[in-house]
Structures are given as C-alpha cells and as structure tokens.
Amino acid sequence: MKAIWYEKQGDALDVLTYGEVEKPTPASNEVLVKIHFSGLNPSDTKRRVGFRGQKHAFQTIIPHSDGSGVIEAVGNNVDSKRIGQKVWIYSAQWQRPYGTAANFVCVPSNLAIKLADTTSLEIGATIGIPALTAYAGLFKYGEIKNKIVLITGGAGSVGNCAIQMAKHAGAKVISTVSSDKKMKAALNAGADHVFRYDSKNLVEDILSTTNRRKIDLIFDVAFGINLEAHLDLIKDHGIISTYASDKKAIAEVPFQKFLLMNLTIYSVFMYVLTDDMMQNALEFIRKWQVNSGIKPFVAKIYHLEKTADAHLALESGETIGNIIIDCRNE
Ligand SMILES: NC(=O)c1ccc[n+]([C@@H]2O[C@H](COP(=O)([O-])OP(=O)(O)OC[C@H]3O[C@@H](n4cnc5c(N)ncnc54)[C@H](OP(=O)(O)O)[C@@H]3O)[C@@H](O)[C@H]2O)c1
C-alpha cells in the first residue's frame, strides 16, 4: 500500500517520505480500515518536530491520528458484521507507530466509530481530535443549556467544532477571532456574537451582549495570553476550560483574585480522557451527527503524496478549517 512515514523528527519537506509499505493485517481486537481521508491536526506536526521536548517514540512513524474510511477486515474477537461499516477514527497514532496517512490502517476496534449515514467521509476525518477536545472542555462539569459560553479561536478546528457543539447543546455562544474572514467562519458555525480578540474593548464588547451577565464557561485556546481578560469576564464559580497555550507556556495567575472567585480551571488533554468521559463524548457526537448534522469545515483536501505540503499549510497558520488528506488511490 502507499503511505507517508518519517524516521526522524524534522521539517516536513526533510523527513516526510511517500512510498510503498506492507499492508497491515488486523491483530485480535483490531479492525483493518481502508482509509478514505486522513485528518491533519497540530498535534501531528508538533510530534513531527518534537514540540516542547516530545521524543521520536518509534523507529518509523506513519503520522495522523484522525481519519475516516471503511472497515475491510476484522481480527479475532471483533464482530465480522463490522466489515463494510463506514467509520471515523481517533487516536490512531497516539502511543502507536502507524496512523492514518496511508491507504490502510489497523486500529483497536474501539477507535473506529460508526459514522452516521448522513455524515460524509470527508467530514468524518475532521471529527476526532477537535470534537473529543471540544466535548471534554464544554461538558466536563455538566449540561450547558442556557449557559453563556465564550469560545476563543472560533475559526480554529477545535474552536469551530466547539461552537457547533455548544449551540447544539442549547448554550448562548460568544466567540473571538483575529480577522473578519475568521469572524465569518465562527458565525457560520452558529456563534451568536463574534468579536476580534485584538479589540481594546473586548471585555466591554462581550458584556454588552449579555446584559452584563458574566460568562459561565470559557473554552480557551490561548490560556496564558487570554487569562487576564478572562478574569474580567468569567463569573464567580465559573469554569475556564483550556486546551492550549502555544504562545505563552507559562501563565501568570493573580492568585488572590482567582481565589476569591472560586474558579475552576480544567486543562483538557483529549488523548487521556476517562473512559466515562469518552463514552459520553461518543454518544454526544453520534446524536449531534443525526440531529443537527455536522457543518463541513474543510479548508483543503491534499492528495496523500502531497502530505508534506499539507503539513506546511497547517504550520503557516493561514488556513481556516480542517486540512484533510485524500488517501484513496484514485
Ligand atoms: N489539549 C488537547 O487535547 C488539544 C486538542 C486539540 C488541539 N490542541 C491544541 O490546540 C491548539 C489549537 O488547535 P486547532 O486544531 O484548533 O488549531 P487551529 O485550527 O490552528 O486554530 C487555532 C485558532 O486559535 C486562534 N487563536 C490563537 N491565539 C488566540 C487568542 N489569543 N485568542 C483567541 N484565538 C486565538 C487562531 O487564530 P489566529 O492564528 O488568527 O490568531 C486560530 O484560529 C493547538 O495548539 C493544538 O495543538 C490541544
């Protein structure tokens, strides 16, 4: 089969190789999936470059954790009725060497989730990391119906997905972005109000849409940078869920202010959700597909052979939407 792989960390054009590798065979409890689309996320490029000290954990790595496809064969202990099922995949390359940037992948059966009949395989490849992160950050502390939720980075893969999920769950959603183009993307996802985060009046802008009611839950992509403004926006006993702080790894926390507000800070790392949280997330995602439908948010589709270009596009920070890779040999 054709695949992309790398044997050492480095820049995309230096280390990503396209070529022929052996087609895998499913072991016990595994399924063999013919990949249609591989989903690219920042964790894939960060792992490839060794971001914040990440080690090259396997001799050969086929990248990408997310994807979609059709089950072609199953190993022992897996119901053969799964053969032919359309699935979305998550965590394929989390603590495992071979991910979805290939014609086929073998994964434990529980990582290949049945797609709703109405969800396309293109959209299926965008679900994994964004949706599981968004679910955990939004729902860890219970339902959000009628709550005011601020979702920063509403044109990002995770943020955009979170807007859709929070609206599906009945929240009032405010979002922030960096440009007018990105504002459109956040509005398309369903946000009730969207503001530029570089506005000098951000706090006032946001409170003007809520009758000055403070925010119940903030789902944040840039914890270190945004914390100061967020402490002026979050209500007492509120929750700040955060999943990234790329530009400021060490955040300064004004402890007294924080203490008096009885705040909860939840750091989301989607790869290690509890089993309960994961089951709840999968059930939510299933119903969300069936009841609302997931709005497509695909920026560009690259051919498998051009995966290095896809990595460069993601790293440029210029794309709006998910980048996916077409892994079919067509
Ligand atoms: N913890 C986890 O489990 C987990 C899961 C998924 C992703 N992540 C991490 O989360 C980050 C985002 O992932 P992604 O796939 O959503 O990336 P993405 O598609 O690049 O989106 C990130 C978005 O955040 C915006 N942004 C940056 N700084 C901001 C700020 N101060 N305020 C508001 N918005 C801001 C960016 O806009 P501008 O660039 O225009 O500012 C961009 O639209 C990455 O670092 C990724 O590795 C973590």
GROMACS .gro file of N, CA and C in nm, residues 19 29 38 45 50 54 71 132 152 162 215 224 227 229 235 238 245 264 287 289 297:
model
   63
   19GLY      N    1   0.575   0.655  -0.017
   19GLY     CA    2   0.618   0.534  -0.090
   19GLY      C    3   0.534   0.414  -0.053
   29ASN      N    4  -0.879  -0.810   1.829
   29ASN     CA    5  -0.946  -0.687   1.874
   29ASN      C    6  -0.924  -0.568   1.782
   38SER      N    7  -0.754   1.118   0.568
   38SER     CA    8  -0.675   1.127   0.691
   38SER      C    9  -0.689   1.271   0.740
   45THR      N   10   0.183   1.767   1.356
   45THR     CA   11   0.302   1.842   1.314
   45THR      C   12   0.393   1.867   1.435
   50GLY      N   13   0.897   1.758   1.734
   50GLY     CA   14   0.944   1.746   1.872
   50GLY      C   15   0.910   1.867   1.956
   54GLN      N   16   0.893   1.674   2.286
   54GLN     CA   17   0.836   1.542   2.254
   54GLN      C   18   0.941   1.456   2.185
   71ILE      N   19  -1.437  -0.025   0.700
   71ILE     CA   20  -1.372  -0.143   0.757
   71ILE      C   21  -1.367  -0.254   0.651
  132LEU      N   22  -1.352   1.557   2.023
  132LEU     CA   23  -1.331   1.500   2.156
  132LEU      C   24  -1.278   1.606   2.253
  152THR      N   25  -1.297   3.088   2.252
  152THR     CA   26  -1.195   3.167   2.184
  152THR      C   27  -1.145   3.090   2.060
  162ALA      N   28  -1.633   2.339   1.860
  162ALA     CA   29  -1.693   2.368   1.992
  162ALA      C   30  -1.815   2.459   1.977
  215ILE      N   31  -1.967   3.546   3.217
  215ILE     CA   32  -1.963   3.420   3.140
  215ILE      C   33  -1.962   3.299   3.236
  224GLY      N   34  -0.246   3.131   2.851
  224GLY     CA   35  -0.152   3.228   2.908
  224GLY      C   36  -0.179   3.370   2.863
  227LEU      N   37  -0.568   3.495   2.983
  227LEU     CA   38  -0.616   3.482   3.122
  227LEU      C   39  -0.657   3.615   3.184
  229ALA      N   40  -0.777   3.898   3.058
  229ALA     CA   41  -0.910   3.943   3.013
  229ALA      C   42  -1.017   3.847   3.064
  235LYS      N   43  -1.765   3.453   3.550
  235LYS     CA   44  -1.842   3.481   3.673
  235LYS      C   45  -1.777   3.409   3.792
  238GLY      N   46  -1.727   3.029   3.808
  238GLY     CA   47  -1.725   2.990   3.667
  238GLY      C   48  -1.614   2.890   3.637
  245SER      N   49  -0.186   2.660   2.498
  245SER     CA   50  -0.124   2.787   2.538
  245SER      C   51   0.008   2.798   2.463
  264THR      N   52  -1.295   2.736   3.865
  264THR     CA   53  -1.243   2.603   3.828
  264THR      C   54  -1.164   2.618   3.700
  287LYS      N   55  -2.529   1.155   1.840
  287LYS     CA   56  -2.659   1.225   1.834
  287LYS      C   57  -2.646   1.357   1.759
  289GLN      N   58  -2.448   1.426   1.512
  289GLN     CA   59  -2.450   1.399   1.367
  289GLN      C   60  -2.592   1.377   1.317
  297PHE      N   61  -1.633   2.181   0.758
  297PHE     CA   62  -1.537   2.289   0.787
  297PHE      C   63  -1.400   2.248   0.732
   0.00000   0.00000   0.00000
